[in-house]
PDB file of C-alpha atoms in Angstrom:
ATOM      1  CA  MET L   1      93.174 -37.622 -92.923  1.00 46.00           C
ATOM      2  CA  SER L   2      91.632 -35.013 -95.055  1.00 49.00           C
ATOM      3  CA  LEU L   3      93.056 -32.144 -96.504  1.00 49.00           C
ATOM      4  CA  PRO L   4      91.096 -29.240 -94.328  1.00 56.00           C
ATOM      5  CA  ARG L   5      92.898 -31.014 -91.196  1.00 58.00           C
ATOM      6  CA  LEU L   6      96.274 -31.201 -92.872  1.00 55.00           C
ATOM      7  CA  ALA L   7      96.357 -27.463 -93.526  1.00 59.00           C
ATOM      8  CA  PRO L   8      96.924 -25.918 -89.668  1.00 68.00           C
ATOM      9  CA  TRP L   9      99.699 -28.696 -89.458  1.00 71.00           C
ATOM     10  CA  ARG L  10     101.146 -27.758 -92.814  1.00 72.00           C
ATOM     11  CA  ALA L  11     101.157 -24.294 -91.850  1.00 67.00           C
ATOM     12  CA  VAL L  12     102.951 -24.965 -88.242  1.00 73.00           C
ATOM     13  CA  THR L  13     105.539 -27.125 -90.425  1.00 79.00           C
ATOM     14  CA  GLY L  14     106.234 -24.289 -92.867  1.00 71.00           C
ATOM     15  CA  TRP L  15     106.468 -21.603 -90.061  1.00 71.00           C
ATOM     16  CA  LEU L  16     109.232 -23.842 -88.104  1.00 76.00           C
ATOM     17  CA  ALA L  17     110.682 -24.787 -91.309  1.00 78.00           C
ATOM     18  CA  GLY L  18     111.199 -21.128 -91.915  1.00 77.00           C
ATOM     19  CA  TRP L  19     112.941 -19.843 -88.755  1.00 81.00           C
ATOM     20  CA  TRP L  20     115.191 -22.950 -88.907  1.00 86.00           C
ATOM     21  CA  ARG L  21     116.344 -21.805 -92.360  1.00 86.00           C
ATOM     22  CA  VAL L  22     116.859 -18.333 -90.729  1.00 86.00           C
ATOM     23  CA  ILE L  23     118.941 -19.891 -87.981  1.00 88.00           C
ATOM     24  CA  HIS L  24     120.855 -22.014 -90.431  1.00 87.00           C
ATOM     25  CA  LEU L  25     121.549 -19.082 -92.605  1.00 89.00           C
ATOM     26  CA  GLY L  26     122.888 -17.410 -89.278  1.00 89.00           C
ATOM     27  CA  ALA L  27     124.717 -20.558 -88.405  1.00 90.00           C
ATOM     28  CA  VAL L  28     126.611 -20.511 -92.051  1.00 90.00           C
ATOM     29  CA  LEU L  29     127.290 -16.355 -92.056  1.00 91.00           C
ATOM     30  CA  LEU L  30     128.923 -16.570 -88.199  1.00 91.00           C
ATOM     31  CA  VAL L  31     131.163 -19.481 -89.411  1.00 91.00           C
ATOM     32  CA  LEU L  32     131.983 -17.205 -92.503  1.00 90.00           C
ATOM     33  CA  ALA L  33     132.467 -14.141 -90.139  1.00 91.00           C
ATOM     34  CA  LEU L  34     135.093 -15.930 -88.043  1.00 90.00           C
ATOM     35  CA  SER L  35     137.265 -17.345 -91.406  1.00 89.00           C
ATOM     36  CA  PRO L  36     139.888 -14.977 -92.362  1.00 88.00           C
ATOM     37  CA  SER L  37     139.773 -16.119 -96.066  1.00 87.00           C
ATOM     38  CA  SER L  38     136.346 -13.965 -95.768  1.00 86.00           C
ATOM     39  CA  TYR L  39     138.225 -10.818 -95.473  1.00 88.00           C
ATOM     40  CA  ALA L  40     140.492 -11.052 -98.411  1.00 86.00           C
ATOM     41  CA  ALA L  41     141.431  -8.288-100.439  1.00 87.00           C
ATOM     42  CA  ARG L  42     138.825  -9.019-103.031  1.00 89.00           C
ATOM     43  CA  HIS L  43     136.263  -9.184-100.372  1.00 87.00           C
ATOM     44  CA  ARG L  44     137.282  -5.925 -98.631  1.00 89.00           C
ATOM     45  CA  PRO L  45     136.189  -3.434-100.705  1.00 91.00           C
ATOM     46  CA  GLN L  46     132.198  -4.747-100.674  1.00 91.00           C
ATOM     47  CA  MET L  47     132.525  -5.034 -96.952  1.00 91.00           C
ATOM     48  CA  ALA L  48     133.637  -1.522 -96.158  1.00 92.00           C
ATOM     49  CA  ARG L  49     131.272  -0.081 -98.818  1.00 93.00           C
ATOM     50  CA  GLN L  50     128.419  -1.800 -96.984  1.00 93.00           C
ATOM     51  CA  LEU L  51     129.575  -0.743 -93.499  1.00 92.00           C
ATOM     52  CA  VAL L  52     129.976   2.931 -94.712  1.00 92.00           C
ATOM     53  CA  LEU L  53     126.396   2.349 -96.424  1.00 90.00           C
ATOM     54  CA  GLY L  54     125.169   0.528 -92.986  1.00 91.00           C
ATOM     55  CA  THR L  55     126.054   3.170 -90.650  1.00 92.00           C
ATOM     56  CA  ALA L  56     126.830   6.730 -92.177  1.00 89.00           C
ATOM     57  CA  PRO L  57     123.709   7.763 -93.449  1.00 87.00           C
ATOM     58  CA  THR L  58     122.058   6.807 -90.111  1.00 90.00           C
ATOM     59  CA  LEU L  59     124.256   7.653 -87.388  1.00 91.00           C
ATOM     60  CA  ALA L  60     123.968  11.153 -87.271  1.00 89.00           C
ATOM     61  CA  TRP L  61     120.291  11.296 -88.122  1.00 90.00           C
ATOM     62  CA  PHE L  62     119.536   8.705 -85.018  1.00 93.00           C
ATOM     63  CA  THR L  63     121.702  10.865 -83.045  1.00 92.00           C
ATOM     64  CA  LEU L  64     120.075  13.799 -83.221  1.00 93.00           C
ATOM     65  CA  LEU L  65     116.836  12.133 -82.888  1.00 91.00           C
ATOM     66  CA  SER L  66     117.594  10.454 -79.692  1.00 91.00           C
ATOM     67  CA  ALA L  67     119.035  13.623 -78.341  1.00 92.00           C
ATOM     68  CA  PHE L  68     115.733  15.181 -79.250  1.00 92.00           C
ATOM     69  CA  LEU L  69     113.613  12.727 -77.733  1.00 90.00           C
ATOM     70  CA  SER L  70     116.217  11.915 -74.546  1.00 90.00           C
ATOM     71  CA  VAL L  71     115.509  15.951 -73.604  1.00 91.00           C
ATOM     72  CA  VAL L  72     111.442  15.834 -73.709  1.00 91.00           C
ATOM     73  CA  LEU L  73     111.854  12.487 -71.951  1.00 89.00           C
ATOM     74  CA  ILE L  74     114.099  13.419 -69.685  1.00 89.00           C
ATOM     75  CA  ARG L  75     112.581  16.659 -68.865  1.00 88.00           C
ATOM     76  CA  ILE L  76     108.992  14.718 -68.649  1.00 89.00           C
ATOM     77  CA  VAL L  77     110.656  12.693 -65.888  1.00 87.00           C
ATOM     78  CA  ILE L  78     112.506  15.129 -63.773  1.00 85.00           C
ATOM     79  CA  VAL L  79     109.136  17.494 -63.686  1.00 86.00           C
ATOM     80  CA  THR L  80     106.999  14.436 -62.993  1.00 85.00           C
ATOM     81  CA  ALA L  81     109.126  13.128 -60.042  1.00 84.00           C
ATOM     82  CA  GLN L  82     109.484  16.887 -58.452  1.00 81.00           C
ATOM     83  CA  SER L  83     105.782  16.968 -58.508  1.00 83.00           C
ATOM     84  CA  TYR L  84     105.466  14.013 -56.681  1.00 80.00           C
ATOM     85  CA  GLY L  85     108.401  14.495 -54.050  1.00 77.00           C
ATOM     86  CA  LEU L  86     110.723  11.691 -55.693  1.00 74.00           C
ATOM     87  CA  SER L  87     113.164  13.795 -57.397  1.00 73.00           C
ATOM     88  CA  GLN L  88     115.900  11.254 -56.054  1.00 74.00           C
ATOM     89  CA  TYR L  89     114.526   8.367 -58.235  1.00 80.00           C
ATOM     90  CA  ALA L  90     114.280  10.526 -61.275  1.00 81.00           C
ATOM     91  CA  LEU L  91     117.912   9.884 -62.664  1.00 82.00           C
ATOM     92  CA  GLU L  92     117.223   6.001 -62.271  1.00 84.00           C
ATOM     93  CA  MET L  93     114.012   6.133 -64.174  1.00 85.00           C
ATOM     94  CA  VAL L  94     115.737   7.932 -66.710  1.00 85.00           C
ATOM     95  CA  VAL L  95     118.668   5.611 -67.183  1.00 87.00           C
ATOM     96  CA  ARG L  96     116.711   2.285 -67.116  1.00 87.00           C
ATOM     97  CA  VAL L  97     113.441   3.629 -69.393  1.00 86.00           C
ATOM     98  CA  LEU L  98     115.884   5.727 -72.009  1.00 88.00           C
ATOM     99  CA  VAL L  99     119.363   4.025 -72.111  1.00 89.00           C
ATOM    100  CA  LEU L 100     118.298   0.105 -70.875  1.00 89.00           C
ATOM    101  CA  GLU L 101     115.389  -0.069 -73.145  1.00 89.00           C
ATOM    102  CA  LEU L 102     114.103   2.234 -75.456  1.00 91.00           C
ATOM    103  CA  ILE L 103     117.525   4.067 -77.353  1.00 92.00           C
ATOM    104  CA  PRO L 104     118.345  -0.035 -78.456  1.00 93.00           C
ATOM    105  CA  LEU L 105     115.049  -1.020 -79.413  1.00 93.00           C
ATOM    106  CA  ALA L 106     114.480   2.251 -81.252  1.00 93.00           C
ATOM    107  CA  GLY L 107     118.068   2.138 -82.852  1.00 93.00           C
ATOM    108  CA  ALA L 108     117.265  -1.850 -84.309  1.00 94.00           C
ATOM    109  CA  LEU L 109     114.097  -0.439 -85.738  1.00 92.00           C
ATOM    110  CA  PHE L 110     115.693   2.476 -87.216  1.00 93.00           C
ATOM    111  CA  VAL L 111     118.167   0.383 -88.726  1.00 94.00           C
ATOM    112  CA  ALA L 112     115.830  -1.877 -90.145  1.00 92.00           C
ATOM    113  CA  LEU L 113     113.800   0.390 -91.983  1.00 90.00           C
ATOM    114  CA  ARG L 114     117.047   2.533 -93.214  1.00 90.00           C
ATOM    115  CA  TYR L 115     119.299  -0.063 -94.044  1.00 92.00           C
ATOM    116  CA  SER L 116     118.252  -3.904 -93.672  1.00 91.00           C
ATOM    117  CA  LEU L 117     114.863  -4.243 -95.522  1.00 89.00           C
ATOM    118  CA  PRO L 118     116.517  -2.007 -98.113  1.00 89.00           C
ATOM    119  CA  ALA L 119     120.121  -4.415 -98.298  1.00 89.00           C
ATOM    120  CA  GLY L 120     117.119  -7.140 -98.493  1.00 87.00           C
ATOM    121  CA  ALA L 121     115.294  -5.811-101.380  1.00 84.00           C
ATOM    122  CA  GLU L 122     118.617  -5.085-102.829  1.00 86.00           C
ATOM    123  CA  LEU L 123     119.317  -8.296-103.114  1.00 86.00           C
ATOM    124  CA  VAL L 124     116.089  -9.760-104.213  1.00 82.00           C
ATOM    125  CA  GLY L 125     116.565  -7.443-107.391  1.00 81.00           C
ATOM    126  CA  LEU L 126     120.303  -8.681-107.797  1.00 82.00           C
ATOM    127  CA  ARG L 127     118.764 -12.469-107.752  1.00 80.00           C
ATOM    128  CA  ARG L 128     116.487 -11.429-110.320  1.00 80.00           C
ATOM    129  CA  ARG L 129     118.936  -9.626-112.556  1.00 79.00           C
ATOM    130  CA  LEU L 130     121.276 -12.696-112.666  1.00 76.00           C
ATOM    131  CA  GLY L 131     118.642 -15.247-112.538  1.00 77.00           C
ATOM    132  CA  LEU L 132     119.704 -16.673-109.550  1.00 75.00           C
ATOM    133  CA  ASP L 133     117.501 -19.751-107.620  1.00 75.00           C
ATOM    134  CA  THR L 134     118.101 -20.535-103.852  1.00 75.00           C
ATOM    135  CA  ALA L 135     121.242 -23.080-104.196  1.00 78.00           C
ATOM    136  CA  ALA L 136     123.228 -20.315-106.302  1.00 78.00           C
ATOM    137  CA  ILE L 137     122.636 -17.240-103.999  1.00 79.00           C
ATOM    138  CA  ARG L 138     124.086 -19.537-101.039  1.00 80.00           C
ATOM    139  CA  SER L 139     127.408 -20.570-102.862  1.00 83.00           C
ATOM    140  CA  ARG L 140     130.576 -19.354-100.933  1.00 84.00           C
ATOM    141  CA  ALA L 141     130.989 -16.657-103.567  1.00 84.00           C
ATOM    142  CA  MET L 142     127.700 -15.129-103.109  1.00 86.00           C
ATOM    143  CA  LEU L 143     127.591 -15.553 -99.175  1.00 87.00           C
ATOM    144  CA  VAL L 144     130.963 -14.098 -98.904  1.00 89.00           C
ATOM    145  CA  GLY L 145     130.510 -11.455-101.381  1.00 87.00           C
ATOM    146  CA  GLU L 146     127.009 -10.344-100.787  1.00 88.00           C
ATOM    147  CA  LEU L 147     125.400 -11.627 -97.696  1.00 91.00           C
ATOM    148  CA  LEU L 148     128.390 -11.297 -95.245  1.00 92.00           C
ATOM    149  CA  PRO L 149     128.787  -7.627 -95.848  1.00 93.00           C
ATOM    150  CA  ARG L 150     125.343  -6.875 -95.291  1.00 93.00           C
ATOM    151  CA  VAL L 151     124.616  -8.410 -92.141  1.00 94.00           C
ATOM    152  CA  ALA L 152     128.012  -7.546 -90.926  1.00 94.00           C
ATOM    153  CA  ALA L 153     126.894  -4.046 -91.714  1.00 94.00           C
ATOM    154  CA  GLY L 154     123.602  -3.951 -90.098  1.00 94.00           C
ATOM    155  CA  VAL L 155     124.884  -5.712 -86.889  1.00 95.00           C
ATOM    156  CA  PHE L 156     127.669  -2.967 -86.653  1.00 95.00           C
ATOM    157  CA  ALA L 157     125.228  -0.172 -87.417  1.00 95.00           C
ATOM    158  CA  VAL L 158     122.772  -1.510 -84.736  1.00 95.00           C
ATOM    159  CA  LEU L 159     125.730  -1.737 -82.022  1.00 95.00           C
ATOM    160  CA  MET L 160     127.274   1.880 -83.072  1.00 95.00           C
ATOM    161  CA  LEU L 161     124.057   3.461 -83.156  1.00 95.00           C
ATOM    162  CA  ALA L 162     123.448   2.401 -79.605  1.00 94.00           C
ATOM    163  CA  ALA L 163     126.430   2.948 -78.159  1.00 94.00           C
ATOM    164  CA  VAL L 164     126.668   6.346 -79.350  1.00 94.00           C
ATOM    165  CA  SER L 165     123.062   7.464 -78.460  1.00 93.00           C
ATOM    166  CA  CYS L 166     123.157   5.946 -75.008  1.00 92.00           C
ATOM    167  CA  VAL L 167     126.407   8.226 -74.241  1.00 92.00           C
ATOM    168  CA  VAL L 168     125.234  10.760 -75.515  1.00 93.00           C
ATOM    169  CA  ALA L 169     121.715  10.406 -73.615  1.00 92.00           C
ATOM    170  CA  LEU L 170     123.742  10.149 -70.351  1.00 91.00           C
ATOM    171  CA  VAL L 171     125.203  13.087 -70.859  1.00 92.00           C
ATOM    172  CA  ILE L 172     121.856  14.966 -71.318  1.00 92.00           C
ATOM    173  CA  ALA L 173     120.597  12.978 -68.107  1.00 89.00           C
ATOM    174  CA  TYR L 174     123.525  14.709 -66.354  1.00 90.00           C
ATOM    175  CA  VAL L 175     123.203  18.104 -67.557  1.00 89.00           C
ATOM    176  CA  SER L 176     119.446  18.552 -67.196  1.00 87.00           C
ATOM    177  CA  ILE L 177     119.767  17.338 -63.733  1.00 84.00           C
ATOM    178  CA  HIS L 178     122.658  18.626 -62.664  1.00 83.00           C
ATOM    179  CA  GLY L 179     123.671  21.473 -65.046  1.00 83.00           C
ATOM    180  CA  LEU L 180     127.026  22.272 -66.349  1.00 83.00           C
ATOM    181  CA  THR L 181     128.785  21.907 -62.962  1.00 82.00           C
ATOM    182  CA  PRO L 182     131.690  19.334 -62.302  1.00 84.00           C
ATOM    183  CA  TRP L 183     131.269  18.790 -59.106  1.00 85.00           C
ATOM    184  CA  ALA L 184     128.333  16.272 -59.320  1.00 84.00           C
ATOM    185  CA  LEU L 185     130.238  14.245 -61.403  1.00 88.00           C
ATOM    186  CA  ALA L 186     130.855  11.815 -58.572  1.00 87.00           C
ATOM    187  CA  GLY L 187     127.311  11.280 -57.358  1.00 86.00           C
ATOM    188  CA  TYR L 188     126.147  10.851 -60.703  1.00 88.00           C
ATOM    189  CA  THR L 189     128.995   8.143 -61.971  1.00 89.00           C
ATOM    190  CA  ARG L 190     128.098   6.587 -58.760  1.00 89.00           C
ATOM    191  CA  THR L 191     124.325   6.347 -59.221  1.00 86.00           C
ATOM    192  CA  VAL L 192     124.870   4.990 -62.713  1.00 89.00           C
ATOM    193  CA  GLY L 193     127.342   2.359 -61.944  1.00 88.00           C
ATOM    194  CA  HIS L 194     125.123   1.178 -59.225  1.00 88.00           C
ATOM    195  CA  ILE L 195     122.267   0.401 -61.834  1.00 88.00           C
ATOM    196  CA  PHE L 196     124.663  -0.876 -64.524  1.00 90.00           C
ATOM    197  CA  ASN L 197     125.866  -3.969 -62.329  1.00 88.00           C
ATOM    198  CA  PRO L 198     127.047  -6.823 -64.178  1.00 90.00           C
ATOM    199  CA  PRO L 199     123.744  -8.720 -64.541  1.00 90.00           C
ATOM    200  CA  VAL L 200     122.390  -5.598 -65.810  1.00 91.00           C
ATOM    201  CA  VAL L 201     125.308  -5.012 -67.860  1.00 92.00           C
ATOM    202  CA  LEU L 202     125.116  -8.788 -69.537  1.00 93.00           C
ATOM    203  CA  ILE L 203     121.384  -8.633 -70.210  1.00 93.00           C
ATOM    204  CA  PHE L 204     122.116  -5.325 -72.026  1.00 94.00           C
ATOM    205  CA  SER L 205     124.451  -6.477 -74.166  1.00 94.00           C
ATOM    206  CA  LEU L 206     123.065  -9.413 -75.170  1.00 94.00           C
ATOM    207  CA  LYS L 207     119.837  -7.774 -75.769  1.00 95.00           C
ATOM    208  CA  THR L 208     121.927  -5.542 -78.046  1.00 95.00           C
ATOM    209  CA  LEU L 209     123.543  -7.923 -79.699  1.00 95.00           C
ATOM    210  CA  ALA L 210     120.355 -10.145 -80.436  1.00 95.00           C
ATOM    211  CA  PHE L 211     118.597  -6.719 -81.705  1.00 95.00           C
ATOM    212  CA  SER L 212     121.737  -6.429 -84.392  1.00 95.00           C
ATOM    213  CA  LEU L 213     121.270  -9.966 -85.317  1.00 94.00           C
ATOM    214  CA  THR L 214     117.660  -9.719 -85.555  1.00 94.00           C
ATOM    215  CA  VAL L 215     117.313  -6.442 -88.070  1.00 93.00           C
ATOM    216  CA  ALA L 216     120.146  -7.662 -89.953  1.00 93.00           C
ATOM    217  CA  LEU L 217     119.748 -11.353 -90.627  1.00 92.00           C
ATOM    218  CA  ILE L 218     116.196 -11.727 -90.987  1.00 92.00           C
ATOM    219  CA  PRO L 219     115.707  -9.461 -94.213  1.00 90.00           C
ATOM    220  CA  ILE L 220     118.710 -11.103 -95.864  1.00 90.00           C
ATOM    221  CA  ALA L 221     117.089 -14.592 -94.891  1.00 88.00           C
ATOM    222  CA  SER L 222     113.824 -13.688 -96.566  1.00 86.00           C
ATOM    223  CA  ALA L 223     115.636 -12.221 -99.737  1.00 84.00           C
ATOM    224  CA  VAL L 224     117.257 -15.957 -99.852  1.00 84.00           C
ATOM    225  CA  TYR L 225     114.147 -17.834 -99.063  1.00 82.00           C
ATOM    226  CA  ASP L 226     111.039 -16.164 -99.333  1.00 74.00           C
ATOM    227  CA  ALA L 227     112.013 -14.285-103.025  1.00 63.00           C
ATOM    228  CA  PRO L 228     110.845 -17.402-105.820  1.00 58.00           C
ATOM    229  CA  PRO L 229     110.473 -16.166-109.443  1.00 55.00           C
ATOM    230  CA  GLY L 230     107.554 -13.809-109.556  1.00 56.00           C
ATOM    231  CA  ALA L 231     107.309 -12.987-105.624  1.00 56.00           C
ATOM    232  CA  SER L 232     106.743  -9.283-105.475  1.00 59.00           C
ATOM    233  CA  ARG L 233     109.285  -7.221-102.817  1.00 64.00           C
ATOM    234  CA  THR L 234     106.401  -6.288-100.879  1.00 70.00           C
ATOM    235  CA  ARG L 235     105.444  -9.530 -99.750  1.00 70.00           C
ATOM    236  CA  VAL L 236     109.151 -10.265 -99.013  1.00 71.00           C
ATOM    237  CA  GLU L 237     109.781  -7.591 -96.928  1.00 74.00           C
ATOM    238  CA  LEU L 238     106.184  -7.563 -95.092  1.00 79.00           C
ATOM    239  CA  ARG L 239     107.356 -11.253 -94.106  1.00 79.00           C
ATOM    240  CA  ALA L 240     110.375  -9.946 -92.765  1.00 82.00           C
ATOM    241  CA  LEU L 241     109.093  -7.484 -90.959  1.00 85.00           C
ATOM    242  CA  VAL L 242     106.469  -9.596 -88.978  1.00 84.00           C
ATOM    243  CA  ARG L 243     109.461 -11.937 -88.238  1.00 86.00           C
ATOM    244  CA  MET L 244     111.614  -9.231 -86.413  1.00 90.00           C
ATOM    245  CA  PHE L 245     108.792  -7.644 -85.017  1.00 90.00           C
ATOM    246  CA  VAL L 246     108.005 -10.842 -83.172  1.00 89.00           C
ATOM    247  CA  LEU L 247     111.522 -11.621 -82.311  1.00 92.00           C
ATOM    248  CA  LEU L 248     112.115  -8.288 -81.164  1.00 92.00           C
ATOM    249  CA  LEU L 249     109.259  -8.577 -78.823  1.00 92.00           C
ATOM    250  CA  LEU L 250     110.318 -11.749 -77.552  1.00 93.00           C
ATOM    251  CA  VAL L 251     114.125 -10.337 -76.997  1.00 93.00           C
ATOM    252  CA  GLU L 252     112.630  -7.585 -75.102  1.00 92.00           C
ATOM    253  CA  ILE L 253     110.194  -9.331 -73.065  1.00 92.00           C
ATOM    254  CA  ALA L 254     112.900 -12.013 -72.281  1.00 92.00           C
ATOM    255  CA  SER L 255     115.212  -8.964 -71.299  1.00 92.00           C
ATOM    256  CA  LEU L 256     112.461  -7.533 -69.138  1.00 89.00           C
ATOM    257  CA  MET L 257     112.258 -10.736 -66.864  1.00 90.00           C
ATOM    258  CA  GLY L 258     116.094 -10.851 -66.660  1.00 87.00           C
ATOM    259  CA  ASN L 259     116.398  -7.247 -65.117  1.00 82.00           C
ATOM    260  CA  TYR L 260     112.990  -7.079 -63.115  1.00 79.00           C
ATOM    261  CA  TYR L 261     111.975 -10.366 -61.917  1.00 76.00           C
TER     262      TYR L 261
END
């Protein structure tokens, strides 16, 4: 078989091998996350530090940004629904579009850009300073001391941003539609509860968790497997971005199919 014919096959096998390495690293970190020894006293400061770095700088900014966008989007939906005589569907449209779809995706992308990708770049720099190869960085000490805290911080940050911003969006939706009166709260909660039926809650929870795992794990995996000596940080970050966007898109498509088909 000639070399030109082998090139596509090697590209496919390399692509599949890259995804397999990401899955394997995620499984190893999951096992370590469930192990009590990973939370020994010597590991707690690093874990706490990464949790604070991943959540604290992004929570306030993302909450303010999502609140502003929620006000704009809710107002557009309400005015449009009123102009077509569909005011009774305005709240359901807001909840389904804003809370179920946009906020979790935006939160994942925000954490990826503000924390996960820089954390991956920081790990690449650490490898170069210490002269670590792939086998050395996958040692238990590095996994528990450096990789697990960063992945856990990314997962926690996405879940926290999504939870807080969804609550803020629901409050803004209530005030925008009903004003500051408490008398519409019963009807509002009934409508929201009708939207969040058990299948929708399950899909929403799984999607948000998948988003958080995607943006937390892939940059770290790229720093472990895609950063050979001499590789630039830009190359590693671009590969991580491509993988993230592909997986986020697949998760979003699967959730849309589960919710509406």
